[in-house]
PDB file of N, CA and C in Angstrom:
ATOM      1  N   MET F1420       0.842  -1.169   0.000  1.00  0.00           N
ATOM      2  CA  MET F1420       0.000   0.000   0.000  1.00  0.00           C
ATOM      3  C   MET F1420       0.892   1.238   0.000  1.00  0.00           C
ATOM      4  N   HIS F1421       0.481   2.229  -0.747  1.00  0.00           N
ATOM      5  CA  HIS F1421       1.250   3.472  -0.833  1.00  0.00           C
ATOM      6  C   HIS F1421       1.254   4.174   0.529  1.00  0.00           C
ATOM      7  N   PRO F1422       2.418   4.688   0.967  1.00  0.00           N
ATOM      8  CA  PRO F1422       2.498   5.321   2.290  1.00  0.00           C
ATOM      9  C   PRO F1422       1.501   6.466   2.486  1.00  0.00           C
ATOM     10  N   ASN F1423       1.276   7.273   1.447  1.00  0.00           N
ATOM     11  CA  ASN F1423       0.330   8.383   1.592  1.00  0.00           C
ATOM     12  C   ASN F1423      -1.098   7.873   1.767  1.00  0.00           C
ATOM     13  N   LEU F1424      -1.447   6.784   1.093  1.00  0.00           N
ATOM     14  CA  LEU F1424      -2.771   6.193   1.251  1.00  0.00           C
ATOM     15  C   LEU F1424      -2.935   5.645   2.665  1.00  0.00           C
ATOM     16  N   ARG F1425      -1.887   5.013   3.166  1.00  0.00           N
ATOM     17  CA  ARG F1425      -1.916   4.477   4.531  1.00  0.00           C
ATOM     18  C   ARG F1425      -2.138   5.607   5.539  1.00  0.00           C
ATOM     19  N   LEU F1426      -1.439   6.706   5.369  1.00  0.00           N
ATOM     20  CA  LEU F1426      -1.582   7.852   6.258  1.00  0.00           C
ATOM     21  C   LEU F1426      -2.980   8.469   6.148  1.00  0.00           C
ATOM     22  N   LEU F1427      -3.497   8.585   4.932  1.00  0.00           N
ATOM     23  CA  LEU F1427      -4.837   9.127   4.726  1.00  0.00           C
ATOM     24  C   LEU F1427      -5.894   8.245   5.383  1.00  0.00           C
ATOM     25  N   LEU F1428      -5.779   6.937   5.221  1.00  0.00           N
ATOM     26  CA  LEU F1428      -6.735   6.018   5.841  1.00  0.00           C
ATOM     27  C   LEU F1428      -6.688   6.102   7.362  1.00  0.00           C
ATOM     28  N   ALA F1429      -5.496   6.208   7.922  1.00  0.00           N
ATOM     29  CA  ALA F1429      -5.362   6.333   9.374  1.00  0.00           C
ATOM     30  C   ALA F1429      -6.004   7.626   9.859  1.00  0.00           C
ATOM     31  N   ALA F1430      -5.784   8.720   9.139  1.00  0.00           N
ATOM     32  CA  ALA F1430      -6.373  10.006   9.529  1.00  0.00           C
ATOM     33  C   ALA F1430      -7.895   9.964   9.424  1.00  0.00           C
ATOM     34  N   LEU F1431      -8.412   9.366   8.361  1.00  0.00           N
ATOM     35  CA  LEU F1431      -9.863   9.246   8.195  1.00  0.00           C
ATOM     36  C   LEU F1431     -10.477   8.380   9.293  1.00  0.00           C
ATOM     37  N   ALA F1432      -9.810   7.270   9.633  1.00  0.00           N
ATOM     38  CA  ALA F1432     -10.316   6.398  10.695  1.00  0.00           C
ATOM     39  C   ALA F1432     -10.303   7.126  12.033  1.00  0.00           C
ATOM     40  N   ALA F1433      -9.260   7.906  12.297  1.00  0.00           N
ATOM     41  CA  ALA F1433      -9.180   8.658  13.552  1.00  0.00           C
ATOM     42  C   ALA F1433     -10.285   9.712  13.614  1.00  0.00           C
ATOM     43  N   ALA F1434     -10.503  10.421  12.515  1.00  0.00           N
ATOM     44  CA  ALA F1434     -11.567  11.430  12.483  1.00  0.00           C
ATOM     45  C   ALA F1434     -12.937  10.777  12.651  1.00  0.00           C
ATOM     46  N   ALA F1435     -13.167   9.663  11.959  1.00  0.00           N
ATOM     47  CA  ALA F1435     -14.445   8.953  12.077  1.00  0.00           C
ATOM     48  C   ALA F1435     -14.651   8.433  13.496  1.00  0.00           C
ATOM     49  N   PHE F1436     -13.576   7.977  14.134  1.00  0.00           N
ATOM     50  CA  PHE F1436     -13.673   7.501  15.514  1.00  0.00           C
ATOM     51  C   PHE F1436     -14.090   8.652  16.437  1.00  0.00           C
ATOM     52  N   CYS F1437     -13.470   9.804  16.274  1.00  0.00           N
ATOM     53  CA  CYS F1437     -13.811  10.960  17.112  1.00  0.00           C
ATOM     54  C   CYS F1437     -15.261  11.385  16.893  1.00  0.00           C
ATOM     55  N   ILE F1438     -15.694  11.415  15.646  1.00  0.00           N
ATOM     56  CA  ILE F1438     -17.085  11.764  15.344  1.00  0.00           C
ATOM     57  C   ILE F1438     -18.025  10.716  15.925  1.00  0.00           C
ATOM     58  N   GLY F1439     -17.673   9.447  15.772  1.00  0.00           N
ATOM     59  CA  GLY F1439     -18.491   8.374  16.325  1.00  0.00           C
ATOM     60  C   GLY F1439     -18.584   8.445  17.831  1.00  0.00           C
ATOM     61  N   PHE F1440     -17.498   8.791  18.474  1.00  0.00           N
ATOM     62  CA  PHE F1440     -17.486   8.926  19.933  1.00  0.00           C
ATOM     63  C   PHE F1440     -18.411  10.061  20.365  1.00  0.00           C
ATOM     64  N   ALA F1441     -18.336  11.172  19.632  1.00  0.00           N
ATOM     65  CA  ALA F1441     -19.142  12.348  19.975  1.00  0.00           C
ATOM     66  C   ALA F1441     -20.633  12.118  19.715  1.00  0.00           C
ATOM     67  N   THR F1442     -20.947  11.270  18.756  1.00  0.00           N
ATOM     68  CA  THR F1442     -22.356  11.055  18.391  1.00  0.00           C
ATOM     69  C   THR F1442     -22.947   9.792  18.987  1.00  0.00           C
ATOM     70  N   GLY F1443     -22.160   9.024  19.731  1.00  0.00           N
ATOM     71  CA  GLY F1443     -22.687   7.821  20.373  1.00  0.00           C
ATOM     72  C   GLY F1443     -22.859   6.643  19.425  1.00  0.00           C
ATOM     73  N   LEU F1444     -21.960   6.510  18.469  1.00  0.00           N
ATOM     74  CA  LEU F1444     -21.989   5.384  17.538  1.00  0.00           C
ATOM     75  C   LEU F1444     -21.868   4.075  18.309  1.00  0.00           C
ATOM     76  N   GLY F1445     -22.471   3.012  17.813  1.00  0.00           N
ATOM     77  CA  GLY F1445     -22.460   1.709  18.484  1.00  0.00           C
ATOM     78  C   GLY F1445     -21.054   1.154  18.669  1.00  0.00           C
ATOM     79  N   TRP F1446     -20.925   0.170  19.557  1.00  0.00           N
ATOM     80  CA  TRP F1446     -19.601  -0.337  19.904  1.00  0.00           C
ATOM     81  C   TRP F1446     -18.951  -1.111  18.770  1.00  0.00           C
ATOM     82  N   ARG F1447     -19.738  -1.782  17.930  1.00  0.00           N
ATOM     83  CA  ARG F1447     -19.125  -2.564  16.835  1.00  0.00           C
ATOM     84  C   ARG F1447     -18.416  -1.673  15.812  1.00  0.00           C
ATOM     85  N   PRO F1448     -19.094  -0.635  15.268  1.00  0.00           N
ATOM     86  CA  PRO F1448     -18.349   0.232  14.335  1.00  0.00           C
ATOM     87  C   PRO F1448     -17.209   0.986  15.016  1.00  0.00           C
ATOM     88  N   MET F1449     -17.391   1.338  16.290  1.00  0.00           N
ATOM     89  CA  MET F1449     -16.311   2.017  17.003  1.00  0.00           C
ATOM     90  C   MET F1449     -15.100   1.093  17.152  1.00  0.00           C
ATOM     91  N   LEU F1450     -15.357  -0.179  17.417  1.00  0.00           N
ATOM     92  CA  LEU F1450     -14.263  -1.145  17.521  1.00  0.00           C
ATOM     93  C   LEU F1450     -13.534  -1.257  16.183  1.00  0.00           C
ATOM     94  N   ALA F1451     -14.303  -1.350  15.102  1.00  0.00           N
ATOM     95  CA  ALA F1451     -13.680  -1.449  13.772  1.00  0.00           C
ATOM     96  C   ALA F1451     -12.819  -0.214  13.486  1.00  0.00           C
ATOM     97  N   LEU F1452     -13.343   0.967  13.801  1.00  0.00           N
ATOM     98  CA  LEU F1452     -12.576   2.195  13.566  1.00  0.00           C
ATOM     99  C   LEU F1452     -11.333   2.265  14.442  1.00  0.00           C
ATOM    100  N   LYS F1453     -11.426   1.737  15.648  1.00  0.00           N
ATOM    101  CA  LYS F1453     -10.290   1.766  16.576  1.00  0.00           C
ATOM    102  C   LYS F1453      -9.162   0.846  16.114  1.00  0.00           C
ATOM    103  N   LEU F1454      -9.521  -0.231  15.428  1.00  0.00           N
ATOM    104  CA  LEU F1454      -8.518  -1.211  15.024  1.00  0.00           C
ATOM    105  C   LEU F1454      -7.834  -0.863  13.704  1.00  0.00           C
ATOM    106  N   VAL F1455      -8.429   0.014  12.905  1.00  0.00           N
ATOM    107  CA  VAL F1455      -7.863   0.357  11.592  1.00  0.00           C
ATOM    108  C   VAL F1455      -6.430   0.881  11.697  1.00  0.00           C
ATOM    109  N   PRO F1456      -6.117   1.850  12.579  1.00  0.00           N
ATOM    110  CA  PRO F1456      -4.732   2.344  12.623  1.00  0.00           C
ATOM    111  C   PRO F1456      -3.707   1.263  12.969  1.00  0.00           C
ATOM    112  N   VAL F1457      -4.068   0.317  13.827  1.00  0.00           N
ATOM    113  CA  VAL F1457      -3.122  -0.750  14.178  1.00  0.00           C
ATOM    114  C   VAL F1457      -2.918  -1.677  12.978  1.00  0.00           C
ATOM    115  N   LEU F1458      -3.989  -1.960  12.253  1.00  0.00           N
ATOM    116  CA  LEU F1458      -3.853  -2.786  11.044  1.00  0.00           C
ATOM    117  C   LEU F1458      -2.987  -2.081  10.003  1.00  0.00           C
ATOM    118  N   LEU F1459      -3.137  -0.773   9.890  1.00  0.00           N
ATOM    119  CA  LEU F1459      -2.296  -0.013   8.962  1.00  0.00           C
ATOM    120  C   LEU F1459      -0.840  -0.001   9.426  1.00  0.00           C
ATOM    121  N   ALA F1460      -0.614   0.040  10.737  1.00  0.00           N
ATOM    122  CA  ALA F1460       0.763  -0.033  11.258  1.00  0.00           C
ATOM    123  C   ALA F1460       1.374  -1.393  10.942  1.00  0.00           C
ATOM    124  N   LEU F1461       0.574  -2.444  11.018  1.00  0.00           N
ATOM    125  CA  LEU F1461       1.074  -3.779  10.653  1.00  0.00           C
ATOM    126  C   LEU F1461       1.438  -3.828   9.171  1.00  0.00           C
ATOM    127  N   ASP F1462       0.622  -3.197   8.330  1.00  0.00           N
ATOM    128  CA  ASP F1462       0.928  -3.147   6.898  1.00  0.00           C
ATOM    129  C   ASP F1462       2.214  -2.360   6.654  1.00  0.00           C
ATOM    130  N   TRP F1463       2.376  -1.246   7.360  1.00  0.00           N
ATOM    131  CA  TRP F1463       3.590  -0.449   7.219  1.00  0.00           C
ATOM    132  C   TRP F1463       4.812  -1.261   7.639  1.00  0.00           C
ATOM    133  N   LEU F1464       4.692  -1.977   8.757  1.00  0.00           N
ATOM    134  CA  LEU F1464       5.801  -2.780   9.262  1.00  0.00           C
ATOM    135  C   LEU F1464       6.189  -3.859   8.258  1.00  0.00           C
ATOM    136  N   ARG F1465       5.204  -4.465   7.635  1.00  0.00           N
ATOM    137  CA  ARG F1465       5.455  -5.501   6.632  1.00  0.00           C
ATOM    138  C   ARG F1465       6.254  -4.938   5.462  1.00  0.00           C
ATOM    139  N   ALA F1466       5.990  -3.685   5.110  1.00  0.00           N
ATOM    140  CA  ALA F1466       6.636  -3.069   3.943  1.00  0.00           C
ATOM    141  C   ALA F1466       8.023  -2.516   4.251  1.00  0.00           C
ATOM    142  N   GLU F1467       8.368  -2.364   5.511  1.00  0.00           N
ATOM    143  CA  GLU F1467       9.660  -1.779   5.881  1.00  0.00           C
ATOM    144  C   GLU F1467      10.804  -2.770   5.663  1.00  0.00           C
ATOM    145  N   ALA F1468      11.995  -2.219   5.471  1.00  0.00           N
ATOM    146  CA  ALA F1468      13.183  -3.043   5.240  1.00  0.00           C
ATOM    147  C   ALA F1468      13.967  -3.253   6.525  1.00  0.00           C
ATOM    148  N   GLU F1469      13.272  -3.389   7.624  1.00  0.00           N
ATOM    149  CA  GLU F1469      13.918  -3.633   8.911  1.00  0.00           C
ATOM    150  C   GLU F1469      14.335  -5.101   9.004  1.00  0.00           C
ATOM    151  N   PRO F1470      15.279  -5.416   9.898  1.00  0.00           N
ATOM    152  CA  PRO F1470      15.649  -6.829  10.088  1.00  0.00           C
ATOM    153  C   PRO F1470      14.433  -7.659  10.505  1.00  0.00           C
ATOM    154  N   ALA F1471      14.391  -8.899  10.054  1.00  0.00           N
ATOM    155  CA  ALA F1471      13.228  -9.761  10.276  1.00  0.00           C
ATOM    156  C   ALA F1471      12.924  -9.953  11.759  1.00  0.00           C
ATOM    157  N   ARG F1472      13.944 -10.131  12.564  1.00  0.00           N
ATOM    158  CA  ARG F1472      13.716 -10.378  13.988  1.00  0.00           C
ATOM    159  C   ARG F1472      13.026  -9.175  14.643  1.00  0.00           C
ATOM    160  N   TYR F1473      13.473  -7.979  14.303  1.00  0.00           N
ATOM    161  CA  TYR F1473      12.863  -6.758  14.816  1.00  0.00           C
ATOM    162  C   TYR F1473      11.413  -6.665  14.358  1.00  0.00           C
ATOM    163  N   ARG F1474      11.182  -6.819  13.058  1.00  0.00           N
ATOM    164  CA  ARG F1474       9.820  -6.741  12.504  1.00  0.00           C
ATOM    165  C   ARG F1474       8.900  -7.753  13.160  1.00  0.00           C
ATOM    166  N   ASN F1475       9.394  -8.959  13.393  1.00  0.00           N
ATOM    167  CA  ASN F1475       8.557  -9.998  13.996  1.00  0.00           C
ATOM    168  C   ASN F1475       8.119  -9.627  15.403  1.00  0.00           C
ATOM    169  N   TRP F1476       9.050  -9.155  16.226  1.00  0.00           N
ATOM    170  CA  TRP F1476       8.695  -8.806  17.612  1.00  0.00           C
ATOM    171  C   TRP F1476       7.780  -7.588  17.666  1.00  0.00           C
ATOM    172  N   ILE F1477       8.040  -6.593  16.830  1.00  0.00           N
ATOM    173  CA  ILE F1477       7.164  -5.420  16.812  1.00  0.00           C
ATOM    174  C   ILE F1477       5.794  -5.822  16.275  1.00  0.00           C
ATOM    175  N   GLY F1478       5.766  -6.709  15.288  1.00  0.00           N
ATOM    176  CA  GLY F1478       4.491  -7.225  14.780  1.00  0.00           C
ATOM    177  C   GLY F1478       3.703  -7.966  15.849  1.00  0.00           C
ATOM    178  N   VAL F1479       4.392  -8.784  16.647  1.00  0.00           N
ATOM    179  CA  VAL F1479       3.726  -9.478  17.760  1.00  0.00           C
ATOM    180  C   VAL F1479       3.151  -8.451  18.735  1.00  0.00           C
ATOM    181  N   GLY F1480       3.918  -7.414  19.027  1.00  0.00           N
ATOM    182  CA  GLY F1480       3.444  -6.361  19.925  1.00  0.00           C
ATOM    183  C   GLY F1480       2.213  -5.659  19.373  1.00  0.00           C
ATOM    184  N   LEU F1481       2.214  -5.383  18.069  1.00  0.00           N
ATOM    185  CA  LEU F1481       1.055  -4.732  17.460  1.00  0.00           C
ATOM    186  C   LEU F1481      -0.178  -5.630  17.490  1.00  0.00           C
ATOM    187  N   VAL F1482       0.005  -6.916  17.224  1.00  0.00           N
ATOM    188  CA  VAL F1482      -1.125  -7.844  17.262  1.00  0.00           C
ATOM    189  C   VAL F1482      -1.676  -7.944  18.685  1.00  0.00           C
ATOM    190  N   LEU F1483      -0.797  -8.008  19.671  1.00  0.00           N
ATOM    191  CA  LEU F1483      -1.254  -8.051  21.062  1.00  0.00           C
ATOM    192  C   LEU F1483      -1.938  -6.740  21.463  1.00  0.00           C
ATOM    193  N   SER F1484      -1.464  -5.617  20.953  1.00  0.00           N
ATOM    194  CA  SER F1484      -2.130  -4.337  21.201  1.00  0.00           C
ATOM    195  C   SER F1484      -3.505  -4.313  20.552  1.00  0.00           C
ATOM    196  N   LEU F1485      -3.593  -4.872  19.361  1.00  0.00           N
ATOM    197  CA  LEU F1485      -4.881  -4.986  18.670  1.00  0.00           C
ATOM    198  C   LEU F1485      -5.849  -5.814  19.509  1.00  0.00           C
ATOM    199  N   LEU F1486      -5.356  -6.912  20.050  1.00  0.00           N
ATOM    200  CA  LEU F1486      -6.174  -7.762  20.916  1.00  0.00           C
ATOM    201  C   LEU F1486      -6.593  -7.000  22.176  1.00  0.00           C
ATOM    202  N   GLY F1487      -5.665  -6.275  22.780  1.00  0.00           N
ATOM    203  CA  GLY F1487      -5.987  -5.485  23.969  1.00  0.00           C
ATOM    204  C   GLY F1487      -7.053  -4.442  23.682  1.00  0.00           C
ATOM    205  N   ASP F1488      -6.921  -3.734  22.557  1.00  0.00           N
ATOM    206  CA  ASP F1488      -7.928  -2.754  22.166  1.00  0.00           C
ATOM    207  C   ASP F1488      -9.290  -3.413  21.984  1.00  0.00           C
ATOM    208  N   ALA F1489      -9.307  -4.558  21.307  1.00  0.00           N
ATOM    209  CA  ALA F1489     -10.560  -5.259  21.061  1.00  0.00           C
ATOM    210  C   ALA F1489     -11.201  -5.711  22.371  1.00  0.00           C
ATOM    211  N   LEU F1490     -10.398  -6.243  23.268  1.00  0.00           N
ATOM    212  CA  LEU F1490     -10.943  -6.716  24.542  1.00  0.00           C
ATOM    213  C   LEU F1490     -11.519  -5.570  25.375  1.00  0.00           C
ATOM    214  N   LEU F1491     -10.832  -4.439  25.380  1.00  0.00           N
ATOM    215  CA  LEU F1491     -11.312  -3.311  26.176  1.00  0.00           C
ATOM    216  C   LEU F1491     -12.534  -2.640  25.558  1.00  0.00           C
ATOM    217  N   ALA F1492     -12.762  -2.859  24.270  1.00  0.00           N
ATOM    218  CA  ALA F1492     -13.915  -2.245  23.604  1.00  0.00           C
ATOM    219  C   ALA F1492     -15.171  -3.104  23.698  1.00  0.00           C
ATOM    220  N   LEU F1493     -15.034  -4.349  24.100  1.00  0.00           N
ATOM    221  CA  LEU F1493     -16.198  -5.224  24.192  1.00  0.00           C
ATOM    222  C   LEU F1493     -17.138  -4.744  25.288  1.00  0.00           C
ATOM    223  N   PRO F1494     -18.449  -4.935  25.084  1.00  0.00           N
ATOM    224  CA  PRO F1494     -19.404  -4.421  26.068  1.00  0.00           C
ATOM    225  C   PRO F1494     -19.303  -5.083  27.442  1.00  0.00           C
ATOM    226  N   ASN F1495     -18.875  -6.340  27.511  1.00  0.00           N
ATOM    227  CA  ASN F1495     -18.757  -6.985  28.828  1.00  0.00           C
ATOM    228  C   ASN F1495     -17.455  -6.607  29.528  1.00  0.00           C
ATOM    229  N   ASP F1496     -16.609  -5.802  28.834  1.00  0.00           N
ATOM    230  CA  ASP F1496     -15.401  -5.186  29.389  1.00  0.00           C
ATOM    231  C   ASP F1496     -14.489  -6.148  30.149  1.00  0.00           C
ATOM    232  N   PRO F1497     -13.862  -7.084  29.426  1.00  0.00           N
ATOM    233  CA  PRO F1497     -12.876  -7.962  30.091  1.00  0.00           C
ATOM    234  C   PRO F1497     -11.571  -7.197  30.336  1.00  0.00           C
ATOM    235  N   PHE F1498     -11.607  -6.315  31.335  1.00  0.00           N
ATOM    236  CA  PHE F1498     -10.510  -5.375  31.593  1.00  0.00           C
ATOM    237  C   PHE F1498      -9.184  -6.074  31.851  1.00  0.00           C
ATOM    238  N   VAL F1499      -9.187  -7.085  32.696  1.00  0.00           N
ATOM    239  CA  VAL F1499      -7.927  -7.740  33.071  1.00  0.00           C
ATOM    240  C   VAL F1499      -7.306  -8.418  31.852  1.00  0.00           C
ATOM    241  N   ALA F1500      -8.120  -9.056  31.031  1.00  0.00           N
ATOM    242  CA  ALA F1500      -7.590  -9.706  29.827  1.00  0.00           C
ATOM    243  C   ALA F1500      -6.981  -8.666  28.885  1.00  0.00           C
ATOM    244  N   GLY F1501      -7.634  -7.515  28.726  1.00  0.00           N
ATOM    245  CA  GLY F1501      -7.076  -6.446  27.895  1.00  0.00           C
ATOM    246  C   GLY F1501      -5.781  -5.912  28.457  1.00  0.00           C
ATOM    247  N   LEU F1502      -5.738  -5.779  29.765  1.00  0.00           N
ATOM    248  CA  LEU F1502      -4.536  -5.296  30.432  1.00  0.00           C
ATOM    249  C   LEU F1502      -3.368  -6.266  30.232  1.00  0.00           C
ATOM    250  N   VAL F1503      -3.644  -7.559  30.341  1.00  0.00           N
ATOM    251  CA  VAL F1503      -2.607  -8.578  30.134  1.00  0.00           C
ATOM    252  C   VAL F1503      -2.111  -8.534  28.688  1.00  0.00           C
ATOM    253  N   ALA F1504      -3.038  -8.359  27.736  1.00  0.00           N
ATOM    254  CA  ALA F1504      -2.638  -8.270  26.328  1.00  0.00           C
ATOM    255  C   ALA F1504      -1.701  -7.084  26.111  1.00  0.00           C
ATOM    256  N   PHE F1505      -2.016  -5.942  26.718  1.00  0.00           N
ATOM    257  CA  PHE F1505      -1.144  -4.772  26.582  1.00  0.00           C
ATOM    258  C   PHE F1505       0.200  -4.973  27.286  1.00  0.00           C
ATOM    259  N   LEU F1506       0.209  -5.656  28.413  1.00  0.00           N
ATOM    260  CA  LEU F1506       1.463  -5.962  29.097  1.00  0.00           C
ATOM    261  C   LEU F1506       2.353  -6.825  28.202  1.00  0.00           C
ATOM    262  N   LEU F1507       1.776  -7.880  27.629  1.00  0.00           N
ATOM    263  CA  LEU F1507       2.543  -8.755  26.739  1.00  0.00           C
ATOM    264  C   LEU F1507       3.004  -8.002  25.490  1.00  0.00           C
ATOM    265  N   ALA F1508       2.166  -7.083  24.999  1.00  0.00           N
ATOM    266  CA  ALA F1508       2.558  -6.270  23.843  1.00  0.00           C
ATOM    267  C   ALA F1508       3.786  -5.431  24.171  1.00  0.00           C
ATOM    268  N   HIS F1509       3.785  -4.807  25.333  1.00  0.00           N
ATOM    269  CA  HIS F1509       4.930  -3.976  25.702  1.00  0.00           C
ATOM    270  C   HIS F1509       6.192  -4.806  25.914  1.00  0.00           C
ATOM    271  N   LEU F1510       6.048  -5.996  26.431  1.00  0.00           N
ATOM    272  CA  LEU F1510       7.215  -6.877  26.555  1.00  0.00           C
ATOM    273  C   LEU F1510       7.751  -7.254  25.172  1.00  0.00           C
ATOM    274  N   ALA F1511       6.857  -7.506  24.227  1.00  0.00           N
ATOM    275  CA  ALA F1511       7.291  -7.814  22.860  1.00  0.00           C
ATOM    276  C   ALA F1511       8.002  -6.614  22.242  1.00  0.00           C
ATOM    277  N   TYR F1512       7.490  -5.403  22.484  1.00  0.00           N
ATOM    278  CA  TYR F1512       8.160  -4.203  21.965  1.00  0.00           C
ATOM    279  C   TYR F1512       9.568  -4.079  22.549  1.00  0.00           C
ATOM    280  N   VAL F1513       9.712  -4.328  23.839  1.00  0.00           N
ATOM    281  CA  VAL F1513      11.027  -4.235  24.481  1.00  0.00           C
ATOM    282  C   VAL F1513      11.990  -5.235  23.846  1.00  0.00           C
ATOM    283  N   VAL F1514      11.542  -6.474  23.676  1.00  0.00           N
ATOM    284  CA  VAL F1514      12.402  -7.488  23.048  1.00  0.00           C
ATOM    285  C   VAL F1514      12.769  -7.049  21.634  1.00  0.00           C
ATOM    286  N   GLY F1515      11.790  -6.542  20.891  1.00  0.00           N
ATOM    287  CA  GLY F1515      12.067  -6.065  19.535  1.00  0.00           C
ATOM    288  C   GLY F1515      13.094  -4.959  19.516  1.00  0.00           C
ATOM    289  N   TYR F1516      12.931  -3.980  20.391  1.00  0.00           N
ATOM    290  CA  TYR F1516      13.881  -2.873  20.425  1.00  0.00           C
ATOM    291  C   TYR F1516      15.260  -3.331  20.871  1.00  0.00           C
ATOM    292  N   LEU F1517      15.314  -4.311  21.766  1.00  0.00           N
ATOM    293  CA  LEU F1517      16.610  -4.824  22.199  1.00  0.00           C
ATOM    294  C   LEU F1517      17.322  -5.605  21.093  1.00  0.00           C
ATOM    295  N   THR F1518      16.588  -6.076  20.091  1.00  0.00           N
ATOM    296  CA  THR F1518      17.258  -6.737  18.964  1.00  0.00           C
ATOM    297  C   THR F1518      17.989  -5.714  18.094  1.00  0.00           C
ATOM    298  N   ARG F1519      17.580  -4.439  18.171  1.00  0.00           N
ATOM    299  CA  ARG F1519      18.216  -3.382  17.381  1.00  0.00           C
ATOM    300  C   ARG F1519      19.427  -2.800  18.096  1.00  0.00           C
ATOM    301  N   THR F1520      19.307  -2.583  19.404  1.00  0.00           N
ATOM    302  CA  THR F1520      20.398  -1.987  20.148  1.00  0.00           C
ATOM    303  C   THR F1520      20.262  -2.309  21.619  1.00  0.00           C
ATOM    304  N   ARG F1521      21.357  -2.359  22.282  1.00  0.00           N
ATOM    305  CA  ARG F1521      21.340  -2.547  23.740  1.00  0.00           C
ATOM    306  C   ARG F1521      22.005  -1.363  24.426  1.00  0.00           C
ATOM    307  N   VAL F1522      22.252  -0.322  23.658  1.00  0.00           N
ATOM    308  CA  VAL F1522      22.871   0.888  24.205  1.00  0.00           C
ATOM    309  C   VAL F1522      21.764   1.797  24.715  1.00  0.00           C
ATOM    310  N   PRO F1523      21.822   2.215  25.981  1.00  0.00           N
ATOM    311  CA  PRO F1523      20.782   3.124  26.490  1.00  0.00           C
ATOM    312  C   PRO F1523      20.768   4.441  25.724  1.00  0.00           C
ATOM    313  N   ALA F1524      19.614   5.002  25.560  1.00  0.00           N
ATOM    314  CA  ALA F1524      19.502   6.287  24.837  1.00  0.00           C
ATOM    315  C   ALA F1524      20.078   7.407  25.678  1.00  0.00           C
TER     316      ALA F1524
END
């Protein structure tokens, strides 16, 4: 996907999400709009020329973040499960970043 198209879709999804939030749109379309930017980030990651190990760990983190977002958006609100998904996502991000460098910033 062309980078400008990816950016445009993310901006449109963010604007639609804000409008949906303000107007009380149902949880299903709001969930779909919330997940679009993460799916676009996964597409961007796939297209990047980063080392495979880095891309894989960041991809795992994005998928776990997607799961966390989905769990927290469900009407029965499985909060702890969403929280665990985000915790695992952040651990995956740390492992991914450590594959690139171990020098503190």
